[in-house]
């Protein structure tokens, strides 16, 4: 049995502040302050996010429920497991090239657009050069963004989703120690 | 610091619930996100929403500033600052530039905020349409449809009656061109500071159990008409203490013969200027 945060109160607080700033300043990577131990299939950065945000009130959907990942998460957070992606508050994507379409996750309701799935996507890496050009709330001018290992039609799907705003999906991408957020408001620019 | 409480008073389950709501609020700018507001050791109307948001954010390295109508030294501000010093043992300050977190009741500091600062507003009524439509089910629908005609009619009636838009505080804004949002009862003088602010702005309404946010560098427009554009208050006077002609001024009666003076509402801004001149 692996441990979780060594100091749950302060580790989750520091992680949350980085997540909040990541969500407030989309497409810009931020370093997570604490990387907890994690089972093989789960990246430590993804584990830090799950330990910070999940508890008995949230349902998690795992793309690959392999090994003891589920047991570990249940033990440390008490979270529920969502049977389908649509029911999930959070979804952990461990193989992004084979991830289900964005349409298969909850997009929220027009009166309550917050009732949507938040995605945590483990990727190889990301950088702010080449790739797509994005703008929107939290981005002063615009940012270039390249995320490795996403399905070929990911940005097409994402652009289609943007049309149903305020419905949508908010995403955290993690690679090694870094997290990068892509909320539903971030728009793809033609380039 | 009082060791009988969890750090920053709230239990960890409550903080997580608040944190999830805060992330959604930032992701959908201006949209009111429901949250399970807890009973706090002070009554509704004293900033329970702001306090809960602050408690969810606060860490041991934070430096907290609390203002009430711009002042650091009024009852509400002093109480909340002392509350967090006791239950979190954090450092507090009256200087805007030194703070990492600023909780505010009804003002935005005159000193420009930075990217590494977070502003937390105390909000009595998060729903800008509430005085026009009492039913939450209806206002939810109006937001879903982005149907804000009611607000335009209200502002138009102001013009028909007074020849100008009479709303001077809690002046409604449109966030990122989508959600009609209450900026909380800040004077409309402060509305331009909401637009493309470098600092993240979070709003907590404890009694109404809603959280919303304006992310940094987000378009925030005050609702107006082409022929009646938005404008802010102006004074013929200057601050009697520091001589400022560009800050928001309070009119204060100073004796029982009705003598008045105008002073900055932002006490930190005013005292910094006074010190610099001395």
Short mmCIF file of C-alpha atoms in Angstrom, two decimals:
data_model
loop_
_atom_site.label_atom_id
_atom_site.label_comp_id
_atom_site.label_asym_id
_atom_site.label_seq_id
_atom_site.Cartn_x
_atom_site.Cartn_y
_atom_site.Cartn_z
CA UNK A 1 0.00 0.00 0.00
CA UNK A 2 1.38 3.37 -1.10
CA UNK A 3 1.15 6.56 0.93
CA UNK A 4 -0.66 9.69 -0.28
CA UNK A 5 0.25 13.30 0.54
CA UNK A 6 2.68 13.37 3.46
CA UNK A 7 0.97 16.51 4.74
CA UNK A 8 -2.63 16.38 3.45
CA UNK A 9 -3.81 19.84 4.57
CA UNK A 10 -0.91 21.88 3.21
CA UNK A 11 0.03 19.69 0.24
CA UNK A 12 -3.50 19.84 -1.13
CA UNK A 13 -3.70 23.59 -0.46
CA UNK A 14 -0.48 24.27 -2.38
CA UNK A 15 -1.56 21.96 -5.20
CA UNK A 16 -4.96 23.66 -5.39
CA UNK A 17 -3.41 27.12 -5.69
CA UNK A 18 -1.40 25.95 -8.70
CA UNK A 19 -4.50 24.35 -10.24
CA UNK A 20 -6.47 27.55 -9.70
CA UNK A 21 -3.77 29.68 -11.33
CA UNK A 22 -3.47 27.12 -14.14
CA UNK A 23 -7.23 27.35 -14.78
CA UNK A 24 -7.11 31.15 -14.55
CA UNK A 25 -4.17 31.36 -17.00
CA UNK A 26 -4.94 28.67 -19.61
CA UNK A 27 -2.30 27.07 -21.82
CA UNK A 28 0.54 28.13 -19.52
CA UNK A 29 2.27 25.23 -17.70
CA UNK A 30 2.70 25.46 -13.95
CA UNK A 31 4.87 23.29 -11.72
CA UNK A 32 3.03 21.25 -9.08
CA UNK A 33 4.68 21.65 -5.67
CA UNK A 34 4.19 18.08 -4.40
CA UNK A 35 4.27 14.79 -6.29
CA UNK A 36 2.76 12.01 -4.16
CA UNK A 37 3.51 8.31 -4.65
CA UNK A 38 1.26 6.79 -7.32
CA UNK A 39 0.49 3.31 -8.66
CA UNK A 40 2.13 2.40 -11.95
CA UNK A 41 -0.61 3.51 -14.37
CA UNK A 42 -1.21 6.89 -12.73
CA UNK A 43 1.20 9.82 -13.14
CA UNK A 44 2.21 11.39 -9.81
CA UNK A 45 1.02 14.79 -11.07
CA UNK A 46 -2.42 13.31 -11.87
CA UNK A 47 -2.45 11.70 -8.44
CA UNK A 48 -1.75 15.09 -6.85
CA UNK A 49 -4.81 16.57 -8.62
CA UNK A 50 -7.06 13.65 -7.65
CA UNK A 51 -5.95 13.76 -4.00
CA UNK A 52 -6.58 17.51 -3.96
CA UNK A 53 -10.06 17.51 -5.50
CA UNK A 54 -11.70 14.11 -5.01
CA UNK A 55 -13.63 12.74 -2.05
CA UNK A 56 -16.82 10.81 -1.32
CA UNK A 57 -18.87 13.48 -3.10
CA UNK A 58 -17.18 12.94 -6.47
CA UNK A 59 -17.29 10.17 -9.06
CA UNK A 60 -14.19 9.29 -11.05
CA UNK A 61 -14.07 7.52 -14.40
CA UNK A 62 -10.87 5.72 -15.28
CA UNK A 63 -10.00 5.13 -18.91
CA UNK A 64 -7.86 2.13 -17.92
CA UNK A 65 -8.92 0.71 -14.54
CA UNK A 66 -5.79 -1.46 -14.31
CA UNK A 67 -3.76 -2.73 -11.39
CA UNK A 68 -4.39 -1.32 -7.96
CA UNK A 69 -5.04 2.29 -9.11
CA UNK A 70 -8.70 2.15 -8.14
CA UNK A 71 -8.02 0.52 -4.79
CA UNK A 72 -5.38 3.13 -4.03
CA UNK A 73 -7.63 6.07 -4.94
CA UNK A 74 -10.60 4.67 -3.06
CA UNK A 75 -8.54 4.11 0.04
CA UNK A 76 -7.02 7.58 0.12
CA UNK A 77 -9.94 9.73 -1.06
CA UNK A 78 -13.13 7.67 -0.60
CA UNK A 79 -14.19 8.63 -4.13
CA UNK A 80 -16.92 6.79 -6.02
CA UNK A 81 -16.29 5.08 -9.32
CA UNK A 82 -18.39 6.20 -12.28
CA UNK A 83 -19.58 3.35 -14.49
CA UNK A 84 -19.82 5.56 -17.56
CA UNK A 85 -17.89 8.65 -18.64
CA UNK A 86 -21.12 10.70 -18.71
CA UNK A 87 -21.70 10.21 -14.97
CA UNK A 88 -18.21 11.24 -13.95
CA UNK A 89 -17.20 14.45 -12.19
CA UNK A 90 -13.59 13.68 -13.05
CA UNK A 91 -12.12 11.42 -15.70
CA UNK A 92 -8.56 10.18 -15.73
CA UNK A 93 -7.18 9.66 -19.23
CA UNK A 94 -4.05 7.53 -19.13
CA UNK A 95 -3.80 6.69 -22.85
CA UNK A 96 -4.68 9.95 -24.62
CA UNK A 97 -4.17 8.58 -28.15
CA UNK A 98 -7.03 6.16 -27.49
CA UNK A 99 -9.23 8.48 -25.45
CA UNK A 100 -12.98 8.44 -26.08
CA UNK A 101 -14.50 11.37 -27.98
CA UNK A 102 -15.05 14.55 -25.96
CA UNK A 103 -18.77 14.17 -26.64
CA UNK A 104 -18.89 11.09 -24.42
CA UNK A 105 -18.28 13.16 -21.26
CA UNK A 106 -20.85 15.26 -19.39
CA UNK A 107 -21.04 18.79 -20.83
CA UNK A 108 -23.27 20.28 -18.11
CA UNK A 109 -26.77 21.66 -18.50
CA UNK A 110 -27.65 25.12 -19.80
CA UNK A 111 -28.93 26.18 -16.36
CA UNK A 112 -26.03 24.48 -14.57
CA UNK A 113 -23.08 24.37 -16.97
CA UNK A 114 -20.83 23.45 -14.02
CA UNK A 115 -22.30 19.92 -13.95
CA UNK A 116 -19.72 18.69 -16.41
CA UNK A 117 -16.81 16.28 -16.36
CA UNK A 118 -13.33 17.64 -15.67
CA UNK A 119 -10.67 15.71 -17.56
CA UNK A 120 -7.21 14.91 -16.25
CA UNK A 121 -5.11 13.85 -19.22
CA UNK A 122 -1.68 12.29 -18.84
CA UNK A 123 0.44 13.30 -21.81
CA UNK A 124 4.09 13.02 -22.83
CA UNK A 125 4.64 16.73 -22.75
CA UNK A 126 3.53 20.17 -23.89
CA UNK A 127 5.22 23.35 -24.99
CA UNK A 128 4.26 26.91 -25.87
CA UNK A 129 5.65 26.88 -29.40
CA UNK A 130 4.24 25.62 -32.69
CA UNK A 131 0.92 23.75 -32.50
CA UNK A 132 -2.38 25.60 -32.19
CA UNK A 133 -2.93 29.25 -31.38
CA UNK A 134 -5.35 29.90 -28.52
CA UNK A 135 -6.95 32.95 -26.87
CA UNK A 136 -9.70 33.66 -24.38
CA UNK A 137 -10.26 34.65 -20.75
CA UNK A 138 -7.04 34.42 -18.75
CA UNK A 139 -4.79 34.80 -21.80
CA UNK A 140 -3.53 38.35 -22.28
CA UNK A 141 -2.86 38.20 -25.98
CA UNK A 142 -2.62 34.69 -27.35
CA UNK A 143 -0.59 31.56 -26.72
CA UNK A 144 0.86 28.91 -28.96
CA UNK A 145 0.29 25.44 -27.61
CA UNK A 146 1.50 22.01 -28.62
CA UNK A 147 0.39 18.97 -26.61
CA UNK A 148 2.01 15.66 -27.46
CA UNK A 149 0.17 12.39 -27.92
CA UNK A 150 -3.38 13.61 -28.47
CA UNK A 151 -5.68 11.95 -31.03
CA UNK A 152 -5.37 13.44 -34.54
CA UNK A 153 -8.87 14.93 -34.43
CA UNK A 154 -8.60 16.29 -30.87
CA UNK A 155 -8.48 19.97 -31.84
CA UNK A 156 -11.32 19.52 -34.33
CA UNK A 157 -13.42 17.95 -31.56
CA UNK A 158 -12.43 20.72 -29.18
CA UNK A 159 -13.39 23.42 -31.71
CA UNK A 160 -16.78 21.77 -32.28
CA UNK A 161 -17.37 21.66 -28.53
CA UNK A 162 -16.62 25.35 -28.13
CA UNK A 163 -19.74 26.19 -30.11
CA UNK A 164 -21.99 24.85 -27.37
CA UNK A 165 -20.56 27.23 -24.72
CA UNK A 166 -21.46 27.63 -21.82
CA UNK A 167 -21.64 23.85 -22.01
CA UNK A 168 -18.27 22.20 -22.32
CA UNK A 169 -15.43 20.32 -20.71
CA UNK A 170 -12.54 21.67 -18.68
CA UNK A 171 -9.23 19.84 -18.96
CA UNK A 172 -6.03 19.50 -17.03
CA UNK A 173 -3.04 18.08 -18.91
CA UNK A 174 -0.20 16.69 -16.82
CA UNK A 175 3.34 15.81 -17.85
CA UNK A 176 6.00 15.03 -15.25
CA UNK A 177 5.83 17.81 -12.66
CA UNK A 178 3.75 20.20 -14.76
CA UNK A 179 0.07 20.91 -15.20
CA UNK A 180 -1.61 22.95 -17.92
CA UNK A 181 -5.31 23.78 -18.04
CA UNK A 182 -7.63 24.20 -20.98
CA UNK A 183 -11.00 25.47 -19.75
CA UNK A 184 -14.01 25.51 -22.06
CA UNK A 185 -13.58 29.25 -22.70
CA UNK A 186 -10.22 28.92 -24.44
CA UNK A 187 -10.79 29.56 -28.14
CA UNK A 188 -8.79 28.20 -31.05
CA UNK A 189 -7.66 30.89 -33.42
CA UNK A 190 -7.30 30.34 -37.15
CA UNK A 191 -3.67 30.44 -38.17
CA UNK B 1 -2.92 30.62 16.25
CA UNK B 2 -5.67 28.61 17.95
CA UNK B 3 -4.74 24.91 17.66
CA UNK B 4 -8.27 23.61 18.30
CA UNK B 5 -9.35 24.38 14.74
CA UNK B 6 -8.28 22.86 11.47
CA UNK B 7 -6.00 25.23 9.53
CA UNK B 8 -8.14 28.19 8.31
CA UNK B 9 -11.18 27.03 10.33
CA UNK B 10 -12.99 24.96 7.68
CA UNK B 11 -12.69 21.17 7.54
CA UNK B 12 -10.93 19.61 4.55
CA UNK B 13 -14.13 18.22 2.97
CA UNK B 14 -15.62 21.69 2.88
CA UNK B 15 -12.43 23.17 1.44
CA UNK B 16 -12.41 20.54 -1.33
CA UNK B 17 -16.04 21.30 -2.16
CA UNK B 18 -15.21 25.01 -2.33
CA UNK B 19 -12.11 24.35 -4.41
CA UNK B 20 -14.05 22.30 -6.97
CA UNK B 21 -16.63 25.10 -7.20
CA UNK B 22 -13.88 27.72 -7.57
CA UNK B 23 -12.25 25.85 -10.46
CA UNK B 24 -15.62 25.60 -12.26
CA UNK B 25 -16.26 29.28 -11.55
CA UNK B 26 -12.96 30.25 -13.18
CA UNK B 27 -13.67 27.94 -16.13
CA UNK B 28 -17.09 29.57 -16.76
CA UNK B 29 -16.43 33.28 -16.10
CA UNK B 30 -19.31 35.16 -14.50
CA UNK B 31 -21.49 32.07 -14.08
CA UNK B 32 -22.84 31.55 -10.57
CA UNK B 33 -21.77 28.16 -9.23
CA UNK B 34 -23.78 26.77 -6.28
CA UNK B 35 -21.83 25.62 -3.24
CA UNK B 36 -22.67 24.24 0.19
CA UNK B 37 -22.21 27.37 2.27
CA UNK B 38 -21.37 26.57 5.89
CA UNK B 39 -22.41 28.29 9.05
CA UNK B 40 -19.57 30.61 10.03
CA UNK B 41 -18.81 32.17 13.40
CA UNK B 42 -20.29 35.48 12.24
CA UNK B 43 -23.67 36.27 10.70
CA UNK B 44 -24.65 36.33 7.03
CA UNK B 45 -24.06 39.80 5.67
CA UNK B 46 -20.65 40.06 7.36
CA UNK B 47 -18.75 38.45 4.55
CA UNK B 48 -19.34 34.73 5.12
CA UNK B 49 -19.03 34.00 1.39
CA UNK B 50 -15.75 35.86 1.09
CA UNK B 51 -14.44 34.22 4.26
CA UNK B 52 -15.19 30.74 2.97
CA UNK B 53 -13.47 31.47 -0.35
CA UNK B 54 -10.47 32.90 1.51
CA UNK B 55 -10.35 29.86 3.81
CA UNK B 56 -10.28 27.53 0.79
CA UNK B 57 -7.38 29.48 -0.73
CA UNK B 58 -5.28 30.30 2.28
CA UNK B 59 -1.88 28.71 2.91
CA UNK B 60 0.78 29.34 5.56
CA UNK B 61 2.82 31.56 3.19
CA UNK B 62 -0.03 33.92 2.35
CA UNK B 63 -0.17 37.52 3.45
CA UNK B 64 -3.78 38.61 3.90
CA UNK B 65 -5.24 42.09 3.57
CA UNK B 66 -8.91 42.76 4.34
CA UNK B 67 -10.72 45.96 3.43
CA UNK B 68 -14.22 47.22 4.13
CA UNK B 69 -15.30 50.04 1.79
CA UNK B 70 -11.62 50.60 1.11
CA UNK B 71 -10.65 50.90 4.77
CA UNK B 72 -8.34 48.51 6.64
CA UNK B 73 -9.35 49.81 10.06
CA UNK B 74 -13.13 49.33 10.17
CA UNK B 75 -14.90 46.70 12.28
CA UNK B 76 -15.58 44.14 9.56
CA UNK B 77 -12.05 44.33 8.14
CA UNK B 78 -10.33 44.13 11.53
CA UNK B 79 -12.53 41.21 12.63
CA UNK B 80 -11.91 39.13 9.52
CA UNK B 81 -8.17 39.84 9.57
CA UNK B 82 -7.95 38.81 13.23
CA UNK B 83 -10.10 35.75 12.57
CA UNK B 84 -7.66 34.39 10.00
CA UNK B 85 -4.63 35.37 12.06
CA UNK B 86 -6.13 33.25 14.86
CA UNK B 87 -7.35 30.20 12.96
CA UNK B 88 -4.57 30.05 10.35
CA UNK B 89 -1.68 31.88 11.98
CA UNK B 90 -0.96 33.70 8.72
CA UNK B 91 0.65 37.10 8.28
CA UNK B 92 -1.65 40.07 7.67
CA UNK B 93 -0.96 43.46 6.19
CA UNK B 94 -2.65 46.77 5.44
CA UNK B 95 -0.44 47.41 2.42
CA UNK B 96 -1.98 46.43 -0.92
CA UNK B 97 1.43 45.78 -2.50
CA UNK B 98 2.48 43.37 0.28
CA UNK B 99 -0.64 41.18 0.16
CA UNK B 100 -0.96 37.90 -1.74
CA UNK B 101 -4.66 37.63 -0.94
CA UNK B 102 -7.02 40.57 -0.53
CA UNK B 103 -10.53 40.09 0.77
CA UNK B 104 -12.72 43.07 0.06
CA UNK B 105 -16.12 44.41 0.92
CA UNK B 106 -17.32 46.80 -1.77
CA UNK B 107 -14.11 48.34 -3.13
CA UNK B 108 -11.17 47.49 -5.39
CA UNK B 109 -7.89 48.97 -4.10
CA UNK B 110 -6.60 52.07 -5.93
CA UNK B 111 -3.09 50.56 -6.14
CA UNK B 112 -3.02 48.42 -9.32
CA UNK B 113 -3.06 44.68 -8.58
CA UNK B 114 -0.47 42.20 -9.83
CA UNK B 115 -0.70 38.78 -11.48
CA UNK B 116 0.37 37.01 -8.28
CA UNK B 117 -2.43 38.54 -6.20
CA UNK B 118 -5.98 37.23 -5.76
CA UNK B 119 -8.90 39.50 -4.91
CA UNK B 120 -11.84 37.93 -3.00
CA UNK B 121 -15.12 39.87 -2.98
CA UNK B 122 -17.85 39.60 -0.34
CA UNK B 123 -21.15 39.48 -2.21
CA UNK B 124 -24.58 40.07 -0.63
CA UNK B 125 -26.65 39.33 -3.78
CA UNK B 126 -24.88 37.47 -6.58
CA UNK B 127 -27.85 37.60 -8.97
CA UNK B 128 -27.89 40.89 -10.92
CA UNK B 129 -31.44 40.17 -12.13
CA UNK B 130 -32.86 39.39 -8.67
CA UNK B 131 -34.63 42.73 -8.10
CA UNK B 132 -36.21 42.35 -11.54
CA UNK B 133 -37.12 38.64 -11.29
CA UNK B 134 -37.55 37.02 -7.89
CA UNK B 135 -37.60 33.36 -9.00
CA UNK B 136 -34.28 31.56 -9.13
CA UNK B 137 -35.68 29.08 -11.68
CA UNK B 138 -36.45 32.01 -14.00
CA UNK B 139 -33.14 33.83 -13.57
CA UNK B 140 -31.31 30.54 -14.23
CA UNK B 141 -33.26 30.24 -17.49
CA UNK B 142 -32.53 33.85 -18.44
CA UNK B 143 -28.80 33.21 -17.93
CA UNK B 144 -29.05 29.95 -19.91
CA UNK B 145 -30.57 31.86 -22.82
CA UNK B 146 -28.36 34.95 -22.29
CA UNK B 147 -31.63 36.91 -22.23
CA UNK B 148 -30.72 40.14 -20.48
CA UNK B 149 -33.47 42.37 -21.90
CA UNK B 150 -34.82 42.94 -18.38
CA UNK B 151 -31.62 44.70 -17.35
CA UNK B 152 -31.64 46.91 -20.43
CA UNK B 153 -35.24 47.88 -19.70
CA UNK B 154 -34.29 48.76 -16.12
CA UNK B 155 -31.42 50.98 -17.24
CA UNK B 156 -33.65 52.52 -19.93
CA UNK B 157 -36.28 53.36 -17.29
CA UNK B 158 -33.54 55.17 -15.35
CA UNK B 159 -32.84 57.28 -18.41
CA UNK B 160 -36.55 57.93 -19.03
CA UNK B 161 -37.04 59.01 -15.41
CA UNK B 162 -33.80 60.82 -14.54
CA UNK B 163 -32.22 61.55 -17.91
CA UNK B 164 -29.23 59.33 -17.04
CA UNK B 165 -28.44 55.86 -15.66
CA UNK B 166 -28.87 56.34 -11.91
CA UNK B 167 -27.24 53.06 -10.81
CA UNK B 168 -24.04 54.12 -9.05
CA UNK B 169 -22.91 50.90 -7.33
CA UNK B 170 -23.36 47.17 -8.04
CA UNK B 171 -23.45 48.29 -11.67
CA UNK B 172 -24.03 45.16 -13.82
CA UNK B 173 -21.30 43.91 -16.13
CA UNK B 174 -21.12 41.44 -18.99
CA UNK B 175 -18.22 39.03 -18.51
CA UNK B 176 -16.44 37.81 -21.67
CA UNK B 177 -19.51 38.84 -23.65
CA UNK B 178 -21.68 36.10 -22.13
CA UNK B 179 -22.78 36.19 -18.49
CA UNK B 180 -24.47 39.19 -16.91
CA UNK B 181 -22.74 39.48 -13.55
CA UNK B 182 -22.95 41.51 -10.38
CA UNK B 183 -19.58 43.09 -9.56
CA UNK B 184 -20.81 43.13 -5.92
CA UNK B 185 -21.71 46.54 -4.45
CA UNK B 186 -18.49 48.24 -5.54
CA UNK B 187 -18.99 51.82 -6.76
CA UNK B 188 -19.21 51.96 -10.55
CA UNK B 189 -15.98 53.98 -10.24
CA UNK B 190 -14.26 50.58 -9.76
CA UNK B 191 -15.92 48.81 -12.72
CA UNK B 192 -13.16 49.70 -15.22
CA UNK B 193 -10.64 47.92 -12.93
CA UNK B 194 -12.50 44.62 -13.56
CA UNK B 195 -11.67 44.70 -17.27
CA UNK B 196 -8.49 42.82 -18.19
CA UNK B 197 -7.28 42.82 -14.59
CA UNK B 198 -3.91 41.10 -14.12
CA UNK B 199 -5.21 39.58 -10.85
CA UNK B 200 -7.72 36.75 -10.53
CA UNK B 201 -11.00 37.90 -8.94
CA UNK B 202 -13.23 35.54 -6.97
CA UNK B 203 -16.68 36.30 -5.59
CA UNK B 204 -18.35 34.52 -2.65
CA UNK B 205 -21.96 34.92 -1.53
CA UNK B 206 -22.47 33.00 1.73
CA UNK B 207 -26.17 33.49 2.32
CA UNK B 208 -27.03 32.94 -1.35
CA UNK B 209 -24.57 30.02 -1.58
CA UNK B 210 -22.98 31.02 -4.87
CA UNK B 211 -19.42 31.43 -6.09
CA UNK B 212 -18.34 33.11 -9.31
CA UNK B 213 -15.14 34.42 -10.81
CA UNK B 214 -13.61 36.81 -13.28
CA UNK B 215 -10.32 35.36 -14.55
CA UNK B 216 -7.40 37.69 -15.32
CA UNK B 217 -7.26 39.36 -18.74
CA UNK B 218 -10.98 38.88 -19.33
CA UNK B 219 -13.22 41.32 -21.16
CA UNK B 220 -15.62 42.93 -18.67
CA UNK B 221 -18.04 45.52 -20.05
CA UNK B 222 -20.39 47.64 -17.99
CA UNK B 223 -23.88 47.43 -19.52
CA UNK B 224 -24.87 50.71 -21.21
CA UNK B 225 -26.34 52.21 -24.37
CA UNK B 226 -24.60 53.76 -27.37
CA UNK B 227 -26.20 57.15 -26.69
CA UNK B 228 -25.80 56.80 -22.91
CA UNK B 229 -22.30 55.35 -22.54
CA UNK B 230 -20.98 54.12 -19.22
CA UNK B 231 -19.17 56.73 -17.14
CA UNK B 232 -17.81 56.88 -13.59
CA UNK B 233 -18.24 59.29 -10.72
CA UNK B 234 -16.17 62.47 -10.68
CA UNK B 235 -15.53 64.96 -7.94
CA UNK B 236 -14.81 68.69 -7.96
CA UNK B 237 -12.95 68.21 -4.66
CA UNK B 238 -9.63 66.55 -3.92
CA UNK B 239 -8.80 64.34 -0.91
CA UNK B 240 -8.40 66.63 2.12
CA UNK B 241 -5.62 64.43 3.53
CA UNK B 242 -3.44 63.44 0.58
CA UNK B 243 -4.69 65.74 -2.17
CA UNK B 244 -5.47 62.90 -4.57
CA UNK B 245 -7.66 63.86 -7.49
CA UNK B 246 -7.96 60.44 -9.06
CA UNK B 247 -9.13 58.18 -6.19
CA UNK B 248 -12.66 57.36 -4.99
CA UNK B 249 -13.66 59.94 -2.35
CA UNK B 250 -15.93 59.57 0.69
CA UNK B 251 -17.81 62.61 1.94
CA UNK B 252 -17.44 62.82 5.72
CA UNK B 253 -19.36 65.12 8.09
CA UNK B 254 -16.82 66.36 10.64
CA UNK B 255 -18.82 68.45 13.14
CA UNK B 256 -22.40 69.15 14.23
CA UNK B 257 -22.65 72.23 12.02
CA UNK B 258 -22.60 70.17 8.86
CA UNK B 259 -18.99 70.88 7.83
CA UNK B 260 -17.87 68.29 5.32
CA UNK B 261 -14.62 66.99 3.98
CA UNK B 262 -13.73 64.60 1.18
CA UNK B 263 -11.19 61.86 1.87
CA UNK B 264 -9.94 58.79 -0.02
CA UNK B 265 -11.99 55.69 0.73
CA UNK B 266 -8.84 53.57 0.25
CA UNK B 267 -7.01 54.19 3.55
CA UNK B 268 -3.80 52.43 2.48
CA UNK B 269 -3.54 54.43 -0.75
CA UNK B 270 -4.21 57.66 1.18
CA UNK B 271 -1.73 57.03 4.02
CA UNK B 272 1.02 55.99 1.57
CA UNK B 273 0.57 59.27 -0.28
CA UNK B 274 0.47 61.27 2.95
CA UNK B 275 3.68 59.60 4.17
CA UNK B 276 5.41 60.24 0.84
CA UNK B 277 4.56 63.94 1.12
CA UNK B 278 5.68 64.30 4.75
#
